[in-house]
CSV table of C-alpha atoms and ligand atoms in Angstrom, one decimal:
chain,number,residue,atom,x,y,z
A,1,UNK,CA,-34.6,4.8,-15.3
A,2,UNK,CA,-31.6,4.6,-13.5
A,3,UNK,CA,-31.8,2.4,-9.9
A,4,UNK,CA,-29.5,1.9,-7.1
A,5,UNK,CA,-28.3,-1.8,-6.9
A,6,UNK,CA,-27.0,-3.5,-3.9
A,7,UNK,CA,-23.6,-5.0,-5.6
A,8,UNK,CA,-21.5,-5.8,-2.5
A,9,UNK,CA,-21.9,-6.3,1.4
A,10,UNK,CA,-19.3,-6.7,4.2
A,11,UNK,CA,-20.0,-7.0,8.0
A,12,UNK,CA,-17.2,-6.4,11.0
A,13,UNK,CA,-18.1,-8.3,14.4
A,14,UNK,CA,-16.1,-6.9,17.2
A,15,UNK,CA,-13.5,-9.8,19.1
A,16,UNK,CA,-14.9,-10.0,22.5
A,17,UNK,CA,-18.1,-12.4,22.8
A,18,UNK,CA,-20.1,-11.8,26.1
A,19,UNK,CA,-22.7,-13.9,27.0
A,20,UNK,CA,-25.9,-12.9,29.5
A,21,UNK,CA,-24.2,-15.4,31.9
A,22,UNK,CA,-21.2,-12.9,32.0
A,23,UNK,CA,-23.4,-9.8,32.2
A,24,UNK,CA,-24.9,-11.4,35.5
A,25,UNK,CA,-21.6,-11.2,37.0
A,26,UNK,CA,-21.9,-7.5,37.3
A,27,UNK,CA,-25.2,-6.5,37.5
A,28,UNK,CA,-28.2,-8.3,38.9
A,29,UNK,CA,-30.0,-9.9,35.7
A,30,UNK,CA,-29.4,-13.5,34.0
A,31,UNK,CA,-29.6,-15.4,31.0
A,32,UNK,CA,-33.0,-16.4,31.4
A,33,UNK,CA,-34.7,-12.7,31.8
A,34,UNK,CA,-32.7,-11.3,29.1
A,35,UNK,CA,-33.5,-14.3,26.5
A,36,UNK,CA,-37.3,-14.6,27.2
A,37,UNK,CA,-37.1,-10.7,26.8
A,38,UNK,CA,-35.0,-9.8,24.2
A,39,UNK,CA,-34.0,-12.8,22.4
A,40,UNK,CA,-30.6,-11.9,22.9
A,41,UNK,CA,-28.0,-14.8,23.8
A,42,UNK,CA,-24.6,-12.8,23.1
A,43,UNK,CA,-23.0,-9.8,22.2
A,44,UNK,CA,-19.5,-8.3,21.0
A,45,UNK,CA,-17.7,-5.5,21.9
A,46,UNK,CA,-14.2,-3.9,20.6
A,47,UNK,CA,-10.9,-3.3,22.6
A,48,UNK,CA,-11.1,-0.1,24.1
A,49,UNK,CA,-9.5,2.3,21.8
A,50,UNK,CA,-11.2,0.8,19.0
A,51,UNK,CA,-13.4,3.1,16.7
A,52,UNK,CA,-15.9,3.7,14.6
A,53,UNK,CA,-14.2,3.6,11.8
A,54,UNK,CA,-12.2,0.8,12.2
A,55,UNK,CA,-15.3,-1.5,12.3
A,56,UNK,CA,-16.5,0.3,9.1
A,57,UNK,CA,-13.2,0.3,7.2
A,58,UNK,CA,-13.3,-3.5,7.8
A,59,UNK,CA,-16.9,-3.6,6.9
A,60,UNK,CA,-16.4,-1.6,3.6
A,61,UNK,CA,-13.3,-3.5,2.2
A,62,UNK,CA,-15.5,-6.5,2.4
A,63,UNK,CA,-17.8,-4.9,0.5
A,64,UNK,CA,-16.0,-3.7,-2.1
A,65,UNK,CA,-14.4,-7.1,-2.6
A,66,UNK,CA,-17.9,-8.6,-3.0
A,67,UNK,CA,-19.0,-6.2,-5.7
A,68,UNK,CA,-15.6,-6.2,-7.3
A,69,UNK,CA,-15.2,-2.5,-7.6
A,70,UNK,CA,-12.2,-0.8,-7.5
A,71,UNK,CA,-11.8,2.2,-4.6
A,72,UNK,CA,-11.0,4.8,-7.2
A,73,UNK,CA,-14.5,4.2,-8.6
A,74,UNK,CA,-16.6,5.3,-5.3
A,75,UNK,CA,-17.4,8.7,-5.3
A,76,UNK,CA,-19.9,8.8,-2.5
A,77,UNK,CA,-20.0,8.1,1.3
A,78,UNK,CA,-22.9,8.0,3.6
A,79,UNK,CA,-22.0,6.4,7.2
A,80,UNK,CA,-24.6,6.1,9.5
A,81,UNK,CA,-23.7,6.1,13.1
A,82,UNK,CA,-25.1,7.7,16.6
A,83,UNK,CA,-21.6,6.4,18.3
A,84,UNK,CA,-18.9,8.1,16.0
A,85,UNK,CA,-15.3,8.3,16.9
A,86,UNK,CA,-15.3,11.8,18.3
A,87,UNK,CA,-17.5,14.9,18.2
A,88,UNK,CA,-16.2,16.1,15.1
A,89,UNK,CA,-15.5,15.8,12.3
A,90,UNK,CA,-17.9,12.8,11.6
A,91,UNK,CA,-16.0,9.1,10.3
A,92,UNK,CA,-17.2,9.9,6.5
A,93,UNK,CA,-14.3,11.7,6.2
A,94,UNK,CA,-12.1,9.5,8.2
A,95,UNK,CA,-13.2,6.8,6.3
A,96,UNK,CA,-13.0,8.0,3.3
A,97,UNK,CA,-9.1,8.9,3.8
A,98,UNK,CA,-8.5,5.0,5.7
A,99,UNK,CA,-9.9,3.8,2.7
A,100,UNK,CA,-7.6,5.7,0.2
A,101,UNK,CA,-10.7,7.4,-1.8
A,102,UNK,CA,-10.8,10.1,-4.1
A,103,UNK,CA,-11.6,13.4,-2.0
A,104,UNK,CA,-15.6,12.5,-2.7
A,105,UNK,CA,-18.4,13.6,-0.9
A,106,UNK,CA,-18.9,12.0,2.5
A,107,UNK,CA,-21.7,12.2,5.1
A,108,UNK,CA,-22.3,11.5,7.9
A,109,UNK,CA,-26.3,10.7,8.9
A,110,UNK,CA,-27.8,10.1,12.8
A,111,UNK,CA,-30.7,8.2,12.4
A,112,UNK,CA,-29.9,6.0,15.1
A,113,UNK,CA,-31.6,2.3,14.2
A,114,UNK,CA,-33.2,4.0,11.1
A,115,UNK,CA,-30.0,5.1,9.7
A,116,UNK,CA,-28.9,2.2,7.2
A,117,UNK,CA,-32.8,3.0,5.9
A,118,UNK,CA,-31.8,6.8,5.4
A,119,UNK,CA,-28.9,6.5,4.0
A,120,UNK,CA,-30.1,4.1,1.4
A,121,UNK,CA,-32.7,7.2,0.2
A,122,UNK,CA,-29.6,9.4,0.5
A,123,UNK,CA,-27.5,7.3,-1.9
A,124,UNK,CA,-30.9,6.3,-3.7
A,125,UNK,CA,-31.6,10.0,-4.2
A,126,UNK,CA,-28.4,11.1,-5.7
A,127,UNK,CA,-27.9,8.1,-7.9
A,128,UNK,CA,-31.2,9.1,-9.5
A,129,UNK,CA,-29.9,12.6,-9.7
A,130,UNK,CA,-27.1,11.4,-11.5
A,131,UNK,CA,-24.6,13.0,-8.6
A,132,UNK,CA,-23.2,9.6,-8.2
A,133,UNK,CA,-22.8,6.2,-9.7
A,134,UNK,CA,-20.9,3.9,-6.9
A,135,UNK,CA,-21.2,4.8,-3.3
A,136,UNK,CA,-20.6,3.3,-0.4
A,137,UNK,CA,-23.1,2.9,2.6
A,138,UNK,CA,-21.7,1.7,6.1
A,139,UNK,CA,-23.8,1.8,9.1
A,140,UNK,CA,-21.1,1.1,12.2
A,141,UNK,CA,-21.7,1.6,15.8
A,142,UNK,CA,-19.5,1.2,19.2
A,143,UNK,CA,-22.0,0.9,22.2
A,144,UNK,CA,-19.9,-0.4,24.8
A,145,UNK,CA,-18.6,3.4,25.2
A,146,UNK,CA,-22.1,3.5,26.6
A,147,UNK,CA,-21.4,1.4,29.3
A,148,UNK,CA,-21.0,2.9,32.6
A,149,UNK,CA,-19.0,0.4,34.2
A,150,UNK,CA,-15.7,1.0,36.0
A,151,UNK,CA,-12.4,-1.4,35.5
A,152,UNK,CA,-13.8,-3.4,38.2
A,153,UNK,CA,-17.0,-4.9,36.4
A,154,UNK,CA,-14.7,-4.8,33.2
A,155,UNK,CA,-12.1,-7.3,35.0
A,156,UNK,CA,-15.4,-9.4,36.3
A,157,UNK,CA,-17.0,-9.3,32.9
A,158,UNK,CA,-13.7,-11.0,31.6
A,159,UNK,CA,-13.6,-13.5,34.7
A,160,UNK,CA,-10.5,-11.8,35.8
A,161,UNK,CA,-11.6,-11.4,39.2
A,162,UNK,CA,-13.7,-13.4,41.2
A,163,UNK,CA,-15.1,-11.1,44.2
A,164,UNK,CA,-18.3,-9.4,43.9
A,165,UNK,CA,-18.3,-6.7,42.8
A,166,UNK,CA,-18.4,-3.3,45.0
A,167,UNK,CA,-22.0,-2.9,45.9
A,168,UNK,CA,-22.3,0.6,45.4
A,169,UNK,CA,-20.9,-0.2,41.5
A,170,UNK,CA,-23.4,-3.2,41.4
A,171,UNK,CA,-26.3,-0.8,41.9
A,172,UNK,CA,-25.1,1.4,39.6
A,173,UNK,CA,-25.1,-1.1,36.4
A,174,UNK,CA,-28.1,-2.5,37.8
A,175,UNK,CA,-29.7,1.2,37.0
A,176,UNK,CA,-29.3,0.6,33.6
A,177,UNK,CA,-29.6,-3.2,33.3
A,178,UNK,CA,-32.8,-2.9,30.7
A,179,UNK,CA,-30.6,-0.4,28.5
A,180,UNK,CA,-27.2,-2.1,28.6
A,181,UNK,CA,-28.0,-5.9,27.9
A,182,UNK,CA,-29.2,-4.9,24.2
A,183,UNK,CA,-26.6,-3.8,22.8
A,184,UNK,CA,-23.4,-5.0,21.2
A,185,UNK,CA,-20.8,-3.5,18.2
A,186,UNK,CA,-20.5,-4.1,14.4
A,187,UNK,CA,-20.1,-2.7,11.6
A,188,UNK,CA,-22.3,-3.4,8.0
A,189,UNK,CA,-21.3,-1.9,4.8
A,190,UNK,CA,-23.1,-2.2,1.4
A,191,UNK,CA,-21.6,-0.6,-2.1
A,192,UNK,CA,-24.4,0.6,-4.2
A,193,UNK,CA,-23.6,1.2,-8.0
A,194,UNK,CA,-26.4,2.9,-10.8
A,195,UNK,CA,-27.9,0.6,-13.1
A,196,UNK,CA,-29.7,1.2,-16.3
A,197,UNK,CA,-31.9,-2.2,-15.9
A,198,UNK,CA,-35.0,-1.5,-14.0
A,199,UNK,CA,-35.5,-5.6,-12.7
A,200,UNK,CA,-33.1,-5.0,-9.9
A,201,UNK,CA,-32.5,-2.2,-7.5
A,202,UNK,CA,-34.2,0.2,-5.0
A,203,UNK,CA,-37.7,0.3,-5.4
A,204,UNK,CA,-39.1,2.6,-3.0
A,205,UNK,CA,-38.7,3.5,0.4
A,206,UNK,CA,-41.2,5.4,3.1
A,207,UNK,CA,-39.4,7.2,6.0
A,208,UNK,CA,-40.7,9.0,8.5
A,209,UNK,CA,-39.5,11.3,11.6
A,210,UNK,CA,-41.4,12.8,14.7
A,211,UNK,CA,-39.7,14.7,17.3
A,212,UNK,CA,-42.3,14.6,19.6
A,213,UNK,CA,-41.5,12.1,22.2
A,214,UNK,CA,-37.7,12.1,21.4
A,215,UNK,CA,-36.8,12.0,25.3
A,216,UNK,CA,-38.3,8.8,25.5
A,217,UNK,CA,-34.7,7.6,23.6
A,218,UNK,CA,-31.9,9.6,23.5
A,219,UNK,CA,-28.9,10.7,25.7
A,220,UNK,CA,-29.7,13.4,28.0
A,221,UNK,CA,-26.6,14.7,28.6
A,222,UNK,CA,-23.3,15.9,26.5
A,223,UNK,CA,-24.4,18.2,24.0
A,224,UNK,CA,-24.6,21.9,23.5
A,225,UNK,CA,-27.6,22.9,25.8
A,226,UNK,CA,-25.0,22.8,28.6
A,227,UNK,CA,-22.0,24.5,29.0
A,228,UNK,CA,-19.5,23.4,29.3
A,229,UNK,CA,-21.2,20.5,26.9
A,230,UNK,CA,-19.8,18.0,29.4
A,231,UNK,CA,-18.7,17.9,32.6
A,232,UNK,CA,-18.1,15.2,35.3
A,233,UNK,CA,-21.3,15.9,37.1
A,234,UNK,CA,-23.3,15.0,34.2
A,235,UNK,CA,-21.1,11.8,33.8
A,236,UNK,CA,-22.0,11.3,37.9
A,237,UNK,CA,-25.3,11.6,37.1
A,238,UNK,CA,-24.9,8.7,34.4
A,239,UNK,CA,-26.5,11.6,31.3
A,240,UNK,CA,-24.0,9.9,29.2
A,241,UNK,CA,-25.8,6.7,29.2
A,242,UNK,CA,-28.6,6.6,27.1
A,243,UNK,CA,-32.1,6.8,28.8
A,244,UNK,CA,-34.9,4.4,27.3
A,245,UNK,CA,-38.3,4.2,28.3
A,246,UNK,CA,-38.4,0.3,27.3
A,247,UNK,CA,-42.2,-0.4,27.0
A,248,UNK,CA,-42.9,2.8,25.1
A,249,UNK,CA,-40.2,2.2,22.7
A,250,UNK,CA,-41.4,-1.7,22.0
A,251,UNK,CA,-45.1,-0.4,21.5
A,252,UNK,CA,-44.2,2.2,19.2
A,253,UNK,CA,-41.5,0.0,17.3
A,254,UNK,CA,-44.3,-2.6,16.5
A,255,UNK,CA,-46.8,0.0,15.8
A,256,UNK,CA,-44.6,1.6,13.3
A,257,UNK,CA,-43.3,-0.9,11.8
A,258,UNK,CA,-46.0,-2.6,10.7
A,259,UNK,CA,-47.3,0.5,9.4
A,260,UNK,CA,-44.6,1.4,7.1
A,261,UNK,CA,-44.3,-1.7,5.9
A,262,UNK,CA,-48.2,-2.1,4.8
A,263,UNK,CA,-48.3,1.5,3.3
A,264,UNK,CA,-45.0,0.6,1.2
A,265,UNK,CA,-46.5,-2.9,0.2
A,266,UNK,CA,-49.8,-1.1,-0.6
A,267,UNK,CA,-48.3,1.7,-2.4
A,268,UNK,CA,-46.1,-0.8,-4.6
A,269,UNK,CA,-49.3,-3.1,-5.5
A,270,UNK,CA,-47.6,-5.9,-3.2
A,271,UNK,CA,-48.9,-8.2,-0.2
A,272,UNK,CA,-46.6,-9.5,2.2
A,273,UNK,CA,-46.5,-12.8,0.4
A,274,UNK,CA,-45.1,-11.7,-2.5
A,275,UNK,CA,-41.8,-10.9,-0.2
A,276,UNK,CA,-38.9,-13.3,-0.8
A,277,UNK,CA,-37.4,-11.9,2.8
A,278,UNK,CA,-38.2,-8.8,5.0
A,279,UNK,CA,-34.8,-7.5,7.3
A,280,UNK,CA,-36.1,-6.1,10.6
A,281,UNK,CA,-33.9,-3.8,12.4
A,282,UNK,CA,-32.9,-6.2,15.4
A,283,UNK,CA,-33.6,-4.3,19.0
A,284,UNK,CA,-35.5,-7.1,20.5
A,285,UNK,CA,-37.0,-10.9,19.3
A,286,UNK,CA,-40.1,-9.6,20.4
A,287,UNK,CA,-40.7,-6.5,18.6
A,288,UNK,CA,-40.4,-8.8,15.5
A,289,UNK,CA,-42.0,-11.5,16.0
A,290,UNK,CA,-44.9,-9.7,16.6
A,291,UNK,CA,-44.3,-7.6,13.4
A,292,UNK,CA,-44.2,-10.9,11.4
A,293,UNK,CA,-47.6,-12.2,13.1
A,294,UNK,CA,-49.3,-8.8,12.2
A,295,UNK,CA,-47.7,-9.0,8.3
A,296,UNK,CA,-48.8,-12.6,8.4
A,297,UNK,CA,-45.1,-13.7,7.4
A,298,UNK,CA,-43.9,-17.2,7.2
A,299,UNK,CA,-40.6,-18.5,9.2
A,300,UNK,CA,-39.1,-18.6,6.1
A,301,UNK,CA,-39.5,-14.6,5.0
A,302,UNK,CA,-37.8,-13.5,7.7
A,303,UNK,CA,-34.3,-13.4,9.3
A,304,UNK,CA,-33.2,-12.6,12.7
A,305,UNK,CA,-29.6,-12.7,13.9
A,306,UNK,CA,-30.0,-10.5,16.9
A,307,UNK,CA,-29.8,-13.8,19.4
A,308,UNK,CA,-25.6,-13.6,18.3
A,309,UNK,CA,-24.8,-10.0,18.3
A,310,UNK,CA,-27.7,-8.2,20.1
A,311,UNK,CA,-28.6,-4.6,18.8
A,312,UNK,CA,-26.4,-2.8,17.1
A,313,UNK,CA,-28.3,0.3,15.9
A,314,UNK,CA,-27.0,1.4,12.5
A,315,UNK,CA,-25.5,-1.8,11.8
A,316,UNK,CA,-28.4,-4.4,12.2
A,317,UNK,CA,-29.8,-4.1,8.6
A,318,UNK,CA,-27.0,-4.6,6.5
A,319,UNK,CA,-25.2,-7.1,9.3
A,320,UNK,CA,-28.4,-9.4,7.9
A,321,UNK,CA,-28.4,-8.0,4.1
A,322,UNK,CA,-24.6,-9.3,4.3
A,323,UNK,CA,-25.4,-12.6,6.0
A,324,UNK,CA,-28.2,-13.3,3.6
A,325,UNK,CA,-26.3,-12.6,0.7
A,326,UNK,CA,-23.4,-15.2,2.1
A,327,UNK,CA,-25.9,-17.4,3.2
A,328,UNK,CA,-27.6,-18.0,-0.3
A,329,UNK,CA,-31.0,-16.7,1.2
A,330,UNK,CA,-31.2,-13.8,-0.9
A,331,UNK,CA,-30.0,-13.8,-4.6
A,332,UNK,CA,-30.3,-11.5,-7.6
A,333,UNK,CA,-33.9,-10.4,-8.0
A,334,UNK,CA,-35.4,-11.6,-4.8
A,335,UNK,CA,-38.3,-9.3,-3.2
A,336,UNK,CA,-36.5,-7.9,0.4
A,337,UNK,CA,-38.5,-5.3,2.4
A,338,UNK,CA,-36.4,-3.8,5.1
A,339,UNK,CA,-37.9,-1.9,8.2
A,340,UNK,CA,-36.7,-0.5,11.2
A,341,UNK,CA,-37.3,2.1,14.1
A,342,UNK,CA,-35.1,3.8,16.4
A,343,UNK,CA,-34.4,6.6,18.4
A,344,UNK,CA,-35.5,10.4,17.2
A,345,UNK,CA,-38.4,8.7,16.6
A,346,UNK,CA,-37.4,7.5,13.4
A,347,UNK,CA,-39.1,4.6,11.0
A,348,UNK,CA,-39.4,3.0,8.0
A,349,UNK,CA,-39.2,0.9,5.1
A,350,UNK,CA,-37.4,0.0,1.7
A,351,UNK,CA,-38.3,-2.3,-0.7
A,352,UNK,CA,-35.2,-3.6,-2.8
A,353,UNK,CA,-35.4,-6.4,-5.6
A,354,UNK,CA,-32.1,-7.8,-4.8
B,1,COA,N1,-32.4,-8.1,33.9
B,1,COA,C1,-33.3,-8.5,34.8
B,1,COA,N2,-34.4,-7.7,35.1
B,1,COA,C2,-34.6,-6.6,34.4
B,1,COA,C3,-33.7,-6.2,33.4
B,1,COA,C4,-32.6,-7.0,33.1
B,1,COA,N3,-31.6,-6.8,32.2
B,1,COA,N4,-34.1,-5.1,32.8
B,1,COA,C5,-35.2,-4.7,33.4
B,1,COA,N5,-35.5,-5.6,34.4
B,1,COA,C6,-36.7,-5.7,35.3
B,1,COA,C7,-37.2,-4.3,35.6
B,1,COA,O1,-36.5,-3.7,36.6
B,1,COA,C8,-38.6,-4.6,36.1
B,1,COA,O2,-38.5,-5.1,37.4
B,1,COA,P1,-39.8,-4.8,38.4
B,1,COA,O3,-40.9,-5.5,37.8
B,1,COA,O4,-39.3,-5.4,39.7
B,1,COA,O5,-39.9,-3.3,38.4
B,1,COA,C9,-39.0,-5.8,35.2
B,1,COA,O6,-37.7,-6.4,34.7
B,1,COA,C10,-39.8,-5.5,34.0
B,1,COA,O7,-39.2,-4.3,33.4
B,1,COA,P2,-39.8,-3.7,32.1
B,1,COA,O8,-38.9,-2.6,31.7
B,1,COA,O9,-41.3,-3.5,32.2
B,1,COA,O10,-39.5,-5.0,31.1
B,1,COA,P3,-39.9,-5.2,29.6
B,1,COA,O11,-40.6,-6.5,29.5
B,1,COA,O12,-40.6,-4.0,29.0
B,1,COA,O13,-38.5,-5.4,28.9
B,1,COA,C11,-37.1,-4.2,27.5
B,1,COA,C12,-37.6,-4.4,28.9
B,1,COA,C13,-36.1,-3.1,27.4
B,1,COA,C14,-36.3,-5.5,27.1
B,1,COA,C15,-38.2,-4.0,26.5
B,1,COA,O14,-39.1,-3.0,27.0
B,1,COA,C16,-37.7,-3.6,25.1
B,1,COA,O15,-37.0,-4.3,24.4
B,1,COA,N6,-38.1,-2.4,24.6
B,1,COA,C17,-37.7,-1.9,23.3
B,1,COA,C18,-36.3,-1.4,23.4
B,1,COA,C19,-35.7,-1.1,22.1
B,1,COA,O16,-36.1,-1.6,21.1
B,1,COA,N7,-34.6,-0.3,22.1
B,1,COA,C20,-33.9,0.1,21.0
B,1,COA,C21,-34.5,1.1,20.2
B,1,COA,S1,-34.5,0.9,18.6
C-alpha cells in the first residue's frame, strides 16, 4: 500500500523579535498577563512588504534540501494559509513559479490553524490515488497585516520614539489587546514523497468542520457580502481585524482536541502511551497543557515552541515537525500524533509513524 512519508522539513522565522515588554508600550497589557495567559514570551514579524510567499519559498527550499529531492521531481502543491499575499490568485501558484517547478497542480487550502492537518489528507489522498508521488506542503502566514496600528505604535514598538502614544490610538490597540498579543509570522514546509514500505508514513487522520458558530472566529469584514468588498468605513470600524470570542475558542479548542485525538488513538488500536510525541497546534500554553493532562501525556511526549514565536496559524505544526526533526526528538519510525483547532470551526488529528 502506498503511504505518504514526511522526507524533508524547513521552517522561515520572520527578522523582527517583539517581546510582551514591547507590546506594553502601545497598548495597555504586560509581560506578566500575556505569559500567565498564553505562554507566549515573543513573537516575529516581517518587513512590511514582505509576503506570504516569501516566508514559504524560504520554508520549502529548506525542505527540499532535507529530503534531498530535486524541484523537477514535485508535482504537487498544497499551501495552507488564511493571510495570503493578495486576494487572488492564491501563493500555490506564486510559489510554485518562485520556486522554478514544473507547471504542477497547486492549491491553495484555508483551514486557518487546521490547515497543515488538511493539507496533509489532501497530499495523503492523492498520493494514495496515485495523482502524485512528491509534493510539497507549506503552511505560511503573515499576521502582523492584522494589526491595526498606525506608524506611531509601529515607531514605539521599535523604541523609536519615546512619548506615549496618542490616547485615542492607545484605546484603539487596547480593543484588540486579547487578539493581537497571540500572534506572530512563519512559515513551515514539509515535502512528502510515496512510499511502497508500509512501517513509515501517514497513518490516519480524522478532520472535522462545523460552521455553526464560525463568527465566534473569523474576520467580519472584507469579503463579498459587501459591496464594494472593502471600504474605509469597514477599516474604521476595525472589520479587518479578526474578532475572537477568547473563552469560547479555548473551551472548544480543548474540547476538541482531545476528542480527535482519543477517537484516532481508539480507531488505530493505540493509547496515548504508545505516542513517541504529539504536535499541538500552538494558540495558547494553556489550551495544551490541559490537552496533555486530559491524554495523560508525559513532559516528554510533547513539544511546545509557542513561548518563542507565539501563534502562527497554518504554520505552528510543521514549525515543531521541523524543529523536532533538527532537534533529534523525532527520528524515522517514531509514533507522532498531531492535532489542532482553528477558526471555521475546524479540528483534528493525524497519526504519522515518522
Ligand atoms: N493584556 C492585558 N489584559 C488583557 C489582555 C491583554 N493582552 N487581553 C484581555 N485582557 C483582559 C480583558 O480585557 C479582561 O479584563 P476585564 O476582566 O477587566 O474585563 C481580562 O483580561 C480577562 O479577559 P478574558 O478574555 O476573559 O481572558 P482569558 O483568560 O480568556 O484570556 C485569551 C484571553 C485570548 C488569552 C484566551 O481566551 C485564549 O487564548 N483563548 C483561545 C484563543 C485562541 O486559541 N485563538 C486562536 C484560535 S486557534
Amino acid at each position: 500500500m502506498l503511504r505518504s512519508v514526511i522526507a524533508g522539513s524547513g521552517s522561515a522565522i520572520a527578522p523582527h523579535r517583539v517581546t510582551n515588554d514591547m507590546l506594553a508600550r502601545i497598548m495597555d497589557t504586560s509581560d506578566a498577563w500575556i505569559r500567565e495567559r498564553t505562554g507566549v514570551e515573543t513573537r516575529y514579524y516581517v518587513e512590511p512588504g514582505t509576503r506570504t510567499t516569501d516566508l514559504g519559498v524560504i520554508a520549502a527550499e529548506r525542505a527540499l534540501e532535507m529530503a534531498g529531492v530535486a524541484r523537477e521531481d514535485i508535482d504537487l502543491v498544497v499551501f495552507a494559509t488564511m493571510t495570503p499575499d493578495q486576494y487572488f490568485p492564491g501563493c500555490g501558484g506564486l510559489l510554485q513559479s518562485r520556486l522554478g517547478l514544473r507547471p504542477v497542480p497547486a492549491f491553495d487550502i484555508r483551514q486557518q490553524c487546521s490547515g497543515f492537518l488538511y493539507g496533509l489528507q489532501l497530499v495523503d489522498a492523492h498520493i494514495r490515488a496515485g495523482l502524485a508521488r512528491t509534493a510539497l506542503l507549506v503552511g505560511a502566514e503573515i499576521h502582523s497585516g492584522f494589526m491595526p496600528w498606525g506608524p506611531g505604535s509601529w515607531a514605539r514598538l521599535a523604541g523609536d520614539v519615546e512619548a506615549p502614544l496618542e490616547p485615542g490610538e492607545w484605546e484603539t490597540t487596547t480593543s484588540v489587546r486579547h487578539l493581537t498579543v497571540l500572534f506572530g509570522d512563519a512559515g513551515g514546509a514539509v515535502v512528502i514523497t510515496a512510499a511502497d514500505d508500509g512501517s513509515r508514513g501517514v497513518v490516519d487522520q480524522a478532520l472535522y468542520a462545523d460552521g455553526t458558530d464560525a463568527a465566534k472566529l473569523c474576520v467580519p469584514g472584507n469579503g463579498f457580502a459587501r459591496r464594494p468588498y472593502v471600504d474605509p468605513e469597514q477599516i474604521r470600524r476595525l472589520e479587518h481585524v479578526p474578532v475572537m470570542d477568547g473563552r469560547y475558542v479555548f473551551k472548544m479548542a480543548t474540547t476538541r482536541m482531545t476528542e480527535a485525538a482519543r477517537a484516532l488513538l481508539e480507531r488505530n488500536g493505540l493509547t496515548p502511551g504508545d505516542l513517541k510525541l504529539v504536535l499541538m497546534h500552538q494558540a495558547n500554553l494553556r489550551i495544551n497543557e490541559f490537552v496533555q493532562r486530559s491524554l495523560g501525556l508525559s513532559d516528554a511526549q510533547v513539544c511546545h515552541n509557542i513561548q518563542r514565536y507565539g501563534n502562527t496559524t497554518a504554520a505552528t505544526v510543521p514549525l515543531l515537525w521541523d524543529e523536532c526533526v533538527r532537534g533529534g526528538r523525532i527520528e524515522p519510525g517514531d509514533a507522532v500524533l498531531m492535532v489542532a483547532f482553528g477558526a471555521g470551526m475546524t479540528w483534528g488529528a493525524t497519526l504519522v509513524r515518522a
